[in-house]
XYZ file of C-alpha atoms in Angstrom:
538
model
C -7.267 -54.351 -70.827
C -9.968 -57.048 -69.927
C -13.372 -55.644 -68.779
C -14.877 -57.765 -66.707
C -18.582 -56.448 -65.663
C -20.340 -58.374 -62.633
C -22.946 -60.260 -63.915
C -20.382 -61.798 -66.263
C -18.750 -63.770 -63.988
C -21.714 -65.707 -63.184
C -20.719 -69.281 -62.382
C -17.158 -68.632 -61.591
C -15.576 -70.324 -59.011
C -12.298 -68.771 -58.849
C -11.938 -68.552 -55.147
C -10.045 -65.049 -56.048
C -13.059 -63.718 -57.394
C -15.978 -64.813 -55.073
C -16.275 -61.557 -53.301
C -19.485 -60.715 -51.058
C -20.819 -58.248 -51.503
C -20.082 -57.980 -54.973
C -17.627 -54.876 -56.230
C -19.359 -52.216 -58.119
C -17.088 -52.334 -60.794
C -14.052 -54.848 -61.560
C -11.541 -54.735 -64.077
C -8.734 -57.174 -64.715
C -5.822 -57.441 -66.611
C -2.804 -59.640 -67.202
C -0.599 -60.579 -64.585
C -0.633 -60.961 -60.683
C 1.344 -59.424 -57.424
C 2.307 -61.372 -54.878
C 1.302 -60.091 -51.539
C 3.730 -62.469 -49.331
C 6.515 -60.881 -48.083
C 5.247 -57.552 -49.224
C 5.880 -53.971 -47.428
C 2.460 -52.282 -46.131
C 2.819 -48.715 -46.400
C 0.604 -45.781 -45.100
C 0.463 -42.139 -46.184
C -2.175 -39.202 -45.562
C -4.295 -39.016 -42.804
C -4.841 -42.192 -40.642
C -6.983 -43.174 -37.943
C -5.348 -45.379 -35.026
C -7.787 -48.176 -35.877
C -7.217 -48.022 -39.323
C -3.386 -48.275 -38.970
C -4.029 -51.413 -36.303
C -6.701 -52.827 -39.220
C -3.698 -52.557 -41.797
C -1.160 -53.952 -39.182
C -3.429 -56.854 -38.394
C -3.680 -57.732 -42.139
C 0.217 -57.780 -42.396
C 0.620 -60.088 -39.383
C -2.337 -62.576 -40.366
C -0.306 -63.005 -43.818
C 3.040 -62.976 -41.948
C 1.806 -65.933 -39.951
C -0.171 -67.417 -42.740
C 2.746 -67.707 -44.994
C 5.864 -67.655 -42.989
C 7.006 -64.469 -44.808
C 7.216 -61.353 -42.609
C 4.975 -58.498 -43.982
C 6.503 -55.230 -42.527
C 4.244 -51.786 -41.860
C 5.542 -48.270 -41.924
C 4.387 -44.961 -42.753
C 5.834 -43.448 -46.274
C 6.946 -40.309 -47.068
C 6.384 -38.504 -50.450
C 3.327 -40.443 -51.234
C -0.150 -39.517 -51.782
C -3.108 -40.013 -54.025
C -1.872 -39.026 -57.317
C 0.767 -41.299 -56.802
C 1.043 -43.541 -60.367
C 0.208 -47.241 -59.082
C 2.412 -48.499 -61.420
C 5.813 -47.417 -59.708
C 4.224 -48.510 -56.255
C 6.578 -51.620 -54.860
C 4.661 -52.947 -52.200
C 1.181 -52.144 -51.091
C 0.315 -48.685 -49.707
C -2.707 -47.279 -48.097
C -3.592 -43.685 -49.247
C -6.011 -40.966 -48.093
C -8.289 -39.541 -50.719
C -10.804 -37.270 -49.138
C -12.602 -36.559 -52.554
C -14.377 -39.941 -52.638
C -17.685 -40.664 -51.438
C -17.874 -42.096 -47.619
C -17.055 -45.763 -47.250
C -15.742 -45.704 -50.556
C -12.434 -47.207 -51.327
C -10.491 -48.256 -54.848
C -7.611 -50.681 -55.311
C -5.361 -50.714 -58.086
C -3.078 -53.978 -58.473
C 0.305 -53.924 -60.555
C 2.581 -56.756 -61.014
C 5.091 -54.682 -58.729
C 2.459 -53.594 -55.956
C -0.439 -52.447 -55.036
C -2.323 -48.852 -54.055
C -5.528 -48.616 -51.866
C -7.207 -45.210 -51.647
C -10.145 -44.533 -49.703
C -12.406 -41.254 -47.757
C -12.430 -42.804 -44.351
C -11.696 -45.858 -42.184
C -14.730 -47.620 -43.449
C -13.368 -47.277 -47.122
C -9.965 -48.498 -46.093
C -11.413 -51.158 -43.719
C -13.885 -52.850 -46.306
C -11.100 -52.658 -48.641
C -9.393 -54.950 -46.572
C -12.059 -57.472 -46.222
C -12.172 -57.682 -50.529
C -8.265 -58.631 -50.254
C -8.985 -60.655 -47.437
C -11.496 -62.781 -49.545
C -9.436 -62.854 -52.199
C -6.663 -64.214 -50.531
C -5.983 -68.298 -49.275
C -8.141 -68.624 -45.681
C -5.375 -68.646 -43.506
C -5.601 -65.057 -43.765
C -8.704 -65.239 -41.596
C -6.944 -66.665 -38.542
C -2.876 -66.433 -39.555
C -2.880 -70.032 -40.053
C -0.542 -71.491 -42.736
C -3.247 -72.014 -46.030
C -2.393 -73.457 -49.203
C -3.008 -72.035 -52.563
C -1.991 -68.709 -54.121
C -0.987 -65.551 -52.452
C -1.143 -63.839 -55.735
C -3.606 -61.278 -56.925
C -4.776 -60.427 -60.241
C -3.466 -56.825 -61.530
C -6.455 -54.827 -62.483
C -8.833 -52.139 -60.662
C -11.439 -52.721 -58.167
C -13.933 -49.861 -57.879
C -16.592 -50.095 -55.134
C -19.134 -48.286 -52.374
C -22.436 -48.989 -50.911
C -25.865 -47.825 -52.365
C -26.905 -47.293 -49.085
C -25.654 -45.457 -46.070
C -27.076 -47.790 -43.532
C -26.522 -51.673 -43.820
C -27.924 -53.294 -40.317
C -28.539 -56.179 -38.446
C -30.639 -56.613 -35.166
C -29.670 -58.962 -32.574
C -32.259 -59.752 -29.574
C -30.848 -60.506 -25.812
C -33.776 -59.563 -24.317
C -35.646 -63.290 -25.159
C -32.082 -65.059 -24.691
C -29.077 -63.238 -23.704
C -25.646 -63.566 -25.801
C -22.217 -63.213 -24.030
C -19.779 -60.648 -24.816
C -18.171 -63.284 -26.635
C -20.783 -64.145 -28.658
C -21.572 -60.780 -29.512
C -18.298 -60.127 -30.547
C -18.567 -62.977 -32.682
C -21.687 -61.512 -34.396
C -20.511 -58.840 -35.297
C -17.322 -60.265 -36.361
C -19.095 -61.691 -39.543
C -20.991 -58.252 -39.978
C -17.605 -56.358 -40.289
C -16.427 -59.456 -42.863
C -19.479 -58.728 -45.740
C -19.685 -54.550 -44.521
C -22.315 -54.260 -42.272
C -22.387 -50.846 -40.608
C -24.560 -50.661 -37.999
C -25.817 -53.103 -35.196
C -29.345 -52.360 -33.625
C -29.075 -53.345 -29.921
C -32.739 -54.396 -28.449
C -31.387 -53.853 -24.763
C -35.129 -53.916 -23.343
C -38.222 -56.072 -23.288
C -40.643 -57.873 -21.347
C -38.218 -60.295 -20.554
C -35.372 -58.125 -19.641
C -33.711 -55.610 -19.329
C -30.169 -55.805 -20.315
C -28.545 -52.616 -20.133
C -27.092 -51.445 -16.540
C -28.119 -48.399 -15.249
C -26.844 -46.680 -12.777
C -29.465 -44.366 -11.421
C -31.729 -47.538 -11.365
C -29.977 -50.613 -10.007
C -32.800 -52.481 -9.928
C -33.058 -52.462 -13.758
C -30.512 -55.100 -13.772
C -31.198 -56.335 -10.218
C -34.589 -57.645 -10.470
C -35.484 -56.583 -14.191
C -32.682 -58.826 -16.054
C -33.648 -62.292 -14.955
C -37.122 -63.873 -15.054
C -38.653 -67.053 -12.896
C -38.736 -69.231 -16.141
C -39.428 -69.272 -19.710
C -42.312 -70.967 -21.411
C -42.075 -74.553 -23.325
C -42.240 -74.476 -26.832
C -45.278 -72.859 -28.152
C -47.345 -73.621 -24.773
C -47.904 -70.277 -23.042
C -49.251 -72.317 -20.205
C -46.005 -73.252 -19.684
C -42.793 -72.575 -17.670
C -39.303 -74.252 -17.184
C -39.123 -72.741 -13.486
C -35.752 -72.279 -14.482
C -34.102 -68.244 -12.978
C -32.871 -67.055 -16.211
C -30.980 -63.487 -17.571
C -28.112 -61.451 -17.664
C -27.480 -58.428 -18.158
C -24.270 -56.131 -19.678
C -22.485 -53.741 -17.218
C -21.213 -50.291 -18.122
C -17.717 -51.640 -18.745
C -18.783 -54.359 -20.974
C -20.854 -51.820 -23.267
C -17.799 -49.694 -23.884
C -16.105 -52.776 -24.713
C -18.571 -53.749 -27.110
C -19.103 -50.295 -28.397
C -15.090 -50.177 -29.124
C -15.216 -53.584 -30.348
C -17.595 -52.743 -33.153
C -16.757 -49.114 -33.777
C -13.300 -50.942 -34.865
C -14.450 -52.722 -37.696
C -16.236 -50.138 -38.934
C -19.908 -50.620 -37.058
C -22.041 -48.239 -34.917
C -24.022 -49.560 -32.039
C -27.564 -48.300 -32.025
C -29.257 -48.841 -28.772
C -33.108 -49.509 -28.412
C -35.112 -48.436 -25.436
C -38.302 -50.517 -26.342
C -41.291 -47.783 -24.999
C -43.716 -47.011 -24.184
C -44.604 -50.585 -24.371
C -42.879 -53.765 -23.918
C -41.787 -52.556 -20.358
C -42.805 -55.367 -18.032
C -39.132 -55.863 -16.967
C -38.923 -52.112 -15.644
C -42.643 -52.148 -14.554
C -41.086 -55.195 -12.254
C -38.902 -53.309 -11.392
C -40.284 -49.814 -10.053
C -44.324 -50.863 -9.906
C -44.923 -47.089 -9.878
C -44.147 -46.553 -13.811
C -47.338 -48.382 -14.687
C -50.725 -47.424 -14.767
C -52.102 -50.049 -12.144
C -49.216 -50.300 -9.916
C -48.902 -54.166 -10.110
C -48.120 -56.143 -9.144
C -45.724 -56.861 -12.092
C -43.453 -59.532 -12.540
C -40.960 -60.420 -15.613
C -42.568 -62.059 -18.058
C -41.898 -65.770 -18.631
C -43.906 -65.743 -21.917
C -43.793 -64.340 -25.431
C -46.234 -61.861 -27.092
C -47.678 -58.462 -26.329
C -48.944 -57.303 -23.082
C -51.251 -55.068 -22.123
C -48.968 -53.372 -19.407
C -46.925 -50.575 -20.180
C -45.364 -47.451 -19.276
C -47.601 -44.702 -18.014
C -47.972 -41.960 -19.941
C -50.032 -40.050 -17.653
C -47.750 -39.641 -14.343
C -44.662 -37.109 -14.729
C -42.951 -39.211 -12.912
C -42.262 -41.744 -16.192
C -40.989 -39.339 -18.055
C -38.258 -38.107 -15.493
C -37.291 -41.798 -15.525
C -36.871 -42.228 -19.186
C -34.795 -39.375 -19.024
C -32.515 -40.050 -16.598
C -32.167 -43.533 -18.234
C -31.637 -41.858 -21.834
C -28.546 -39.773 -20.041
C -26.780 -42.999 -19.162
C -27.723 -44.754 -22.727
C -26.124 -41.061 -24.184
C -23.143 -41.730 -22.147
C -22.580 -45.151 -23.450
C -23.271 -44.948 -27.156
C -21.872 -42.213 -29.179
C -24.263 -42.885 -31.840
C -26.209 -40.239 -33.393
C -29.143 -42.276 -33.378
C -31.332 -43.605 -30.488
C -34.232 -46.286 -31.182
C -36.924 -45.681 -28.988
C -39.560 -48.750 -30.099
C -42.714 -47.747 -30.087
C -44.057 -50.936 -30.911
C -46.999 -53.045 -30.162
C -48.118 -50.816 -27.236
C -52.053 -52.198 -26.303
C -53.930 -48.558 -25.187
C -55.910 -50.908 -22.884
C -54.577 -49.378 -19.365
C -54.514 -46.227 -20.490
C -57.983 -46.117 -21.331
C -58.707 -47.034 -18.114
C -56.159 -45.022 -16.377
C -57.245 -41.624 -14.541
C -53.937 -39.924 -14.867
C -53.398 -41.242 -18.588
C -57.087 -39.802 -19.016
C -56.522 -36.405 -17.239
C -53.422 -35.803 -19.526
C -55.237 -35.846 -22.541
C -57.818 -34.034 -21.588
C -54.952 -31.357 -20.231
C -53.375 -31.717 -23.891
C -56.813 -31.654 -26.004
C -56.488 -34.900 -27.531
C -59.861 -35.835 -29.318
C -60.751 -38.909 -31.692
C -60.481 -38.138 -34.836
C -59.540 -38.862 -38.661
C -55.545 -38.486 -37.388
C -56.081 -41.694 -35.018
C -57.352 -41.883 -31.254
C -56.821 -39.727 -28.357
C -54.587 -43.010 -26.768
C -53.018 -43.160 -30.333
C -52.001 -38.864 -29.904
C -50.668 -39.948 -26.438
C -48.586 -42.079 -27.940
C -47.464 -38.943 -30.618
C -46.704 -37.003 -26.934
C -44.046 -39.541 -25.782
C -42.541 -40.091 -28.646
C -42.358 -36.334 -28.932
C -40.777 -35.518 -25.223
C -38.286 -38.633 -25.881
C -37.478 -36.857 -28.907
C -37.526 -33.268 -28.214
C -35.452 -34.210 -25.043
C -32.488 -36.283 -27.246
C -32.386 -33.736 -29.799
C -31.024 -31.655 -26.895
C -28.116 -34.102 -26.849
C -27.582 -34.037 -30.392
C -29.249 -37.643 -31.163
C -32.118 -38.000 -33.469
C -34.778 -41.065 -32.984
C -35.801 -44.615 -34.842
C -39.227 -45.875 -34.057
C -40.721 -48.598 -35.730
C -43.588 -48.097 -38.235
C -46.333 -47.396 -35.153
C -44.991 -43.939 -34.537
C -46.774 -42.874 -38.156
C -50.452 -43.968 -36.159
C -51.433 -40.094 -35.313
C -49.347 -37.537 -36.297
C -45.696 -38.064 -36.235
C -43.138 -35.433 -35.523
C -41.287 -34.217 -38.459
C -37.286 -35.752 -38.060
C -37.982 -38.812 -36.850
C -36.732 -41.804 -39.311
C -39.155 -44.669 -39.568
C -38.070 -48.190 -39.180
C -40.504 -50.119 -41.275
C -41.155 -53.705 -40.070
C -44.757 -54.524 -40.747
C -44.021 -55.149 -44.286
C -43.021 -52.166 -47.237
C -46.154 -50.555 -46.540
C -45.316 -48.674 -43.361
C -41.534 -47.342 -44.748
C -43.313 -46.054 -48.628
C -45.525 -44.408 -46.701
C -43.344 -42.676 -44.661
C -40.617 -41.679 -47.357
C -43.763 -40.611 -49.414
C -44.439 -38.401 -46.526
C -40.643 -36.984 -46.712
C -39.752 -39.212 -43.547
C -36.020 -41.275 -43.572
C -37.099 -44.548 -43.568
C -35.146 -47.855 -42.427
C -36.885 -51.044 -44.397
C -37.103 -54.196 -42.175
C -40.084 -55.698 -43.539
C -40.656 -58.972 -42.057
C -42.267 -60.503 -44.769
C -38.303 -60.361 -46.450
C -36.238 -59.425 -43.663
C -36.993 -61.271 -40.662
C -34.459 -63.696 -39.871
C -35.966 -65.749 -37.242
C -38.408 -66.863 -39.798
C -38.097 -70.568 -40.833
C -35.864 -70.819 -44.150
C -37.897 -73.886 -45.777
C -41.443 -74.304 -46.224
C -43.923 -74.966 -43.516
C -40.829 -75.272 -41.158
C -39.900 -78.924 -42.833
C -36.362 -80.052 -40.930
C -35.983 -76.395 -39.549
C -35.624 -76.160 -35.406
C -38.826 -74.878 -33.648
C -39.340 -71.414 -34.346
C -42.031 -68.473 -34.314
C -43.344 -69.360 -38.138
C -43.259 -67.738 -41.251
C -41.045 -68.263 -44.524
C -38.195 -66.273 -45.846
C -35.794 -68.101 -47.810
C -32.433 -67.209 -49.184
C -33.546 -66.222 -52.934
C -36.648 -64.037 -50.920
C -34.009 -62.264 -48.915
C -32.087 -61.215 -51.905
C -34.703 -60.559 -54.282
C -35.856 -57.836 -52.061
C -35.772 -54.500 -53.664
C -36.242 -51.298 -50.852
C -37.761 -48.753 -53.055
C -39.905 -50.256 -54.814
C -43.693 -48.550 -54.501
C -41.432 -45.801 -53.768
C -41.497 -42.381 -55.708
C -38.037 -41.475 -57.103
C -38.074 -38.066 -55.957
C -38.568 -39.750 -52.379
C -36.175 -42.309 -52.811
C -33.211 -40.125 -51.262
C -35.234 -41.039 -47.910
C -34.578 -44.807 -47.737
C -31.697 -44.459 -45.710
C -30.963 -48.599 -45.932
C -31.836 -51.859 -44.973
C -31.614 -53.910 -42.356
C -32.533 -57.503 -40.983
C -34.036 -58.251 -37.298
C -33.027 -61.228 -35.288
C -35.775 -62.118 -32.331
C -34.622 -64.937 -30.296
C -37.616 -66.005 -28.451
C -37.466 -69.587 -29.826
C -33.474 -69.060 -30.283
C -31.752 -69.783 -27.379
C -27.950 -71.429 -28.314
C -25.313 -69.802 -30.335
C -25.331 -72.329 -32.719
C -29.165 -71.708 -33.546
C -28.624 -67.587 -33.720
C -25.556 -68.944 -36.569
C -27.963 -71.117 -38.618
C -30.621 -68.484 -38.742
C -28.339 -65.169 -39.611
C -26.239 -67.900 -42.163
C -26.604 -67.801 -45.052
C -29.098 -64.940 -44.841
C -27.133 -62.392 -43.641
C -24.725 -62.981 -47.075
C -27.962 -62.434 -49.512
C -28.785 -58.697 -47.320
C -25.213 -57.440 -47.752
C -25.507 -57.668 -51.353
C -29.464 -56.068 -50.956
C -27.986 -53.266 -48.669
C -24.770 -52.602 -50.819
C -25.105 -53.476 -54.405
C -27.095 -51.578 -57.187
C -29.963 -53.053 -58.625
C -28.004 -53.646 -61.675
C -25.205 -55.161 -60.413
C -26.968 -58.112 -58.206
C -27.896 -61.574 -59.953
C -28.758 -64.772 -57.806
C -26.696 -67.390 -60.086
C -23.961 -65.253 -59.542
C -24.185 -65.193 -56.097
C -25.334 -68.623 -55.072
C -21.968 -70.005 -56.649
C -19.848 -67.151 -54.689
C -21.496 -68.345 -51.218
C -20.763 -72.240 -52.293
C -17.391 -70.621 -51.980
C -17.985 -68.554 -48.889
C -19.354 -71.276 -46.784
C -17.102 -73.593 -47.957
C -14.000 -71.557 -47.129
C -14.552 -68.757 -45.197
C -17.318 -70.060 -42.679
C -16.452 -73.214 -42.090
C -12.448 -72.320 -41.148
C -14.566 -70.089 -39.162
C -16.627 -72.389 -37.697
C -19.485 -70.755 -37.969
C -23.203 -72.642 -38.247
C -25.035 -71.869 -41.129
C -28.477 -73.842 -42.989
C -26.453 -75.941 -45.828
């Protein structure tokens, strides 16, 4: 038997063995199966959407090579069945494995795929799928070899939580184009796609109880011109997503293995609800959706009951929609201006005995008391809460996991403190960041640098103690589109990016090397993406 370890295939360009995000372990030996014509065969414990993932395999190599791949369950086959007696290729349940885990083992007669869980067998399916001729990707007929090396391909992600933002608050995205989003997600394992459903320049999420959300809050009377904030297109723009087409979504992803986690931006970045229902602010307006970028001073008020009855009644619709077990509430950039100012704001924490003090200000503890109620009150619903890094300002509530953003610093601190921390830190994982230097040949965008190599030379726990490593719960890269405003311009900033965080957010340190890697994405954009037709930065 050949050992092949990762880092020594550096260079190849065997189109068979350019797989993203590289396999934990490989191991190869003489001889190949043939997969055309071959009999896909299912035994143990199946999900419906893993039997339709399997099926859908079968028929894209049907079509692609004009031999008919058949699917059936088999009897008197399980786990400990010997590969080598296998004839055909057969999907098999092994609950002992880690989650989103899978093996295959490859004989010159067949092949045998055992994984924990849909995820396992689904990501299974996308390292065949790579391995195979590109007309597997859209059953078109391919050239080249629909044979695959006999040997053992051992693999599963270092982290439990591999994400990717995407922002339809500053420009809205379709259904279709979200689909297509997280279409390439599923492709290199992405598990989980943070939603930012609210801003200042929309909202985008319908909600019953408040029709005007969508109404009035989902379009604005322009957008600004470039960089001028003087400026405005006068042009009505928005959109929103109704109930229906969040299930769809929701379904959509949760079949290719990805959770949907919404994000309620508060108590800040509000403007579109305070546009909305002028009572939720501190001044009463008048508000209207803003047409600019930035931070404003406007926000929810924390001082009138009356806010908090409406964030609840919208968090029982968002609960309703999205099964997930987490709910991102923001927190962000939310100016303490108003409530300074504000009597009600003011009389609360004096009710609540906030004071100044080495633990942050009394606006900066009313803060800590929203976050709290929002969390207190999904915890009754089973959901636990992402913030970003401002919740730690004060005293944060013990269970909340910290999404770190304004660089490393925020997320070490927390998982020092024994908080789960998500690590987003846009000096590495901010996406609508120019990729070359000073923006040279890049379309207009908000600024800063993060290049390919940056991107996947980005190690999460570093600064990190190892004892308090267990709280990084993953990584994840955030899309804004205020300067992003086509599909084609969300493509070239997430491509090739998105490639270099799979490998971050699945692959152990040892097993990651960029020489390696920049020859398998020459292969991956070559053949994968461009039969695709996605955009990507060449």
């Amino acid at each position: 038997m050949l050992i092949i370890a990762p880092l020594g295939l550096q260079g190849k360009t065997d189109p068979t063995m350019n797989i993203t995000p590289r396999p934990r372990e490989i191991s190869l030996e003489k001889g190949s199966f043939n997969i055309k014509g071959a009999g896909f065969n299912h035994a143990g414990s199946f999900e419906g959407r893993t039997v339709d993932a399997i099926a859908e395999l079968a028929d894209d190599i049907s079509a692609a090579t004009g031999k008919t791949c058949s699917v059936a369950g088999a009897a008197g086959v399980d786990r400990n069945t010997d590969a080598a007696i296998l004839k055909g290729v057969f999907f098999l349940t092994d609950s002992s494995m880690e989650p989103e885990n899978y093996k295959i083992v490859i004989t010159k007669k067949g092949m045998k795929i055992t994984a924990p869980d849909h995820n396992g067998f689904y990501y299974a399916i996308q390292t065949l799928r790579q391995m195979l001729p590109v007309g597997n990707y859209k059953a078109v007929a391919s050239t080249g070899s629909w044979s695959l090396p006999c040997g053992t391909f051992s693999d599963g992600p270092r982290f439990p939580y591999r994400g990717m933002h995407m922002d339809p608050c500053r420009h809205f995205w379709s259904v279709e184009e979200t689909k297509r989003y997280i279409d390439v997600m599923a492709m290199y394992k992405l598990n989980r796609l943070h939603w930012h459903l609210t801003d200042d320049q929309g909202w985008r999420v319908e909600i019953k109880r408040y029709p005007g959300l969508t109404e009035v809050g989902a379009f604005r009377k322009g957008t600004m011109i470039g960089r001028n904030f003087q400026s405005s297109d006068g042009r009505r723009y928005g959109g929103y997503y109704t109930q229906d087409q969040i299930r769809e979504i929701v379904d959509y992803a949760w079949t290719r293995g990805i959770t949907i986690i919404p994000e309620v931006d508060l108590p800040g970045h509000m403007v579109a609800a305070l546009a909305t229902y002028p009572w939720l602010g501190c001044t009463g307006g008048p508000y209207d959706v803003w047409t600019i970028w930035g931070v404003s001073k406007d926000v929810l008020c924390a001082g009138k009951e009356s806010t908090f009855v409406f964030l609840e009644e919208v968090m029982d619709e968002i609960c309703e929609l999205f099964p997930s077990k987490y709910i991102h509430i923001g927190g962000d950039e939310c100016p303490k201006d108003r409530w300074e100012k504000c009597p009600d704001c003011q009389a609360l924490i004096k009710e609540m005995g906030f004071t100044t003090d080495g633990k942050g200000t009394k606006e900066q503890k009313l803060q800590n008391y929203v976050t709290f109620r929002m969390q207190d009150y999904l915890a009754e619903k089973g959901r636990k809460i992402i913030g970003w890094d401002e919740i730690l300002e004060g005293e944060p509530s013990p269970g909340a996991t910290v999404m770190s953003w304004r660089g490393a610093g925020g997320g070490i601190d927390a998982a020092n403190r024994g908080f789960d921390v998500i690590m987003t830190p846009n000096d590495y994982m901010y996406f609508d960041y120019y990729q070359a230097k000073d923006g040279e040949g890049e379309p207009l965008g908000i600024g800063g640098f993060v290049p390919l190599d940056k991107v996947y030379g980005f190690d999460p726990c570093e600064g990190i103690s190892p004892d308090m490593q267990k709280h990084i719960l993953g990584v994840q890269a955030n899309l804004w589109t205020e300067y992003i405003a086509t599909p084609s311009h969300l493509e070239y900033m997430l491509l090739p990016r998105m490639l270099a965080l799979a490998e971050v957010q699945w692959c152990s340190e040892g097993n990651r090397d960029y020489g390696r890697f920049t020859a398998d994405l020459k292969a991956h954009q070559e053949r994968i993406l461009d039969l695709l037709g996605y955009n990507y930065r060449k």
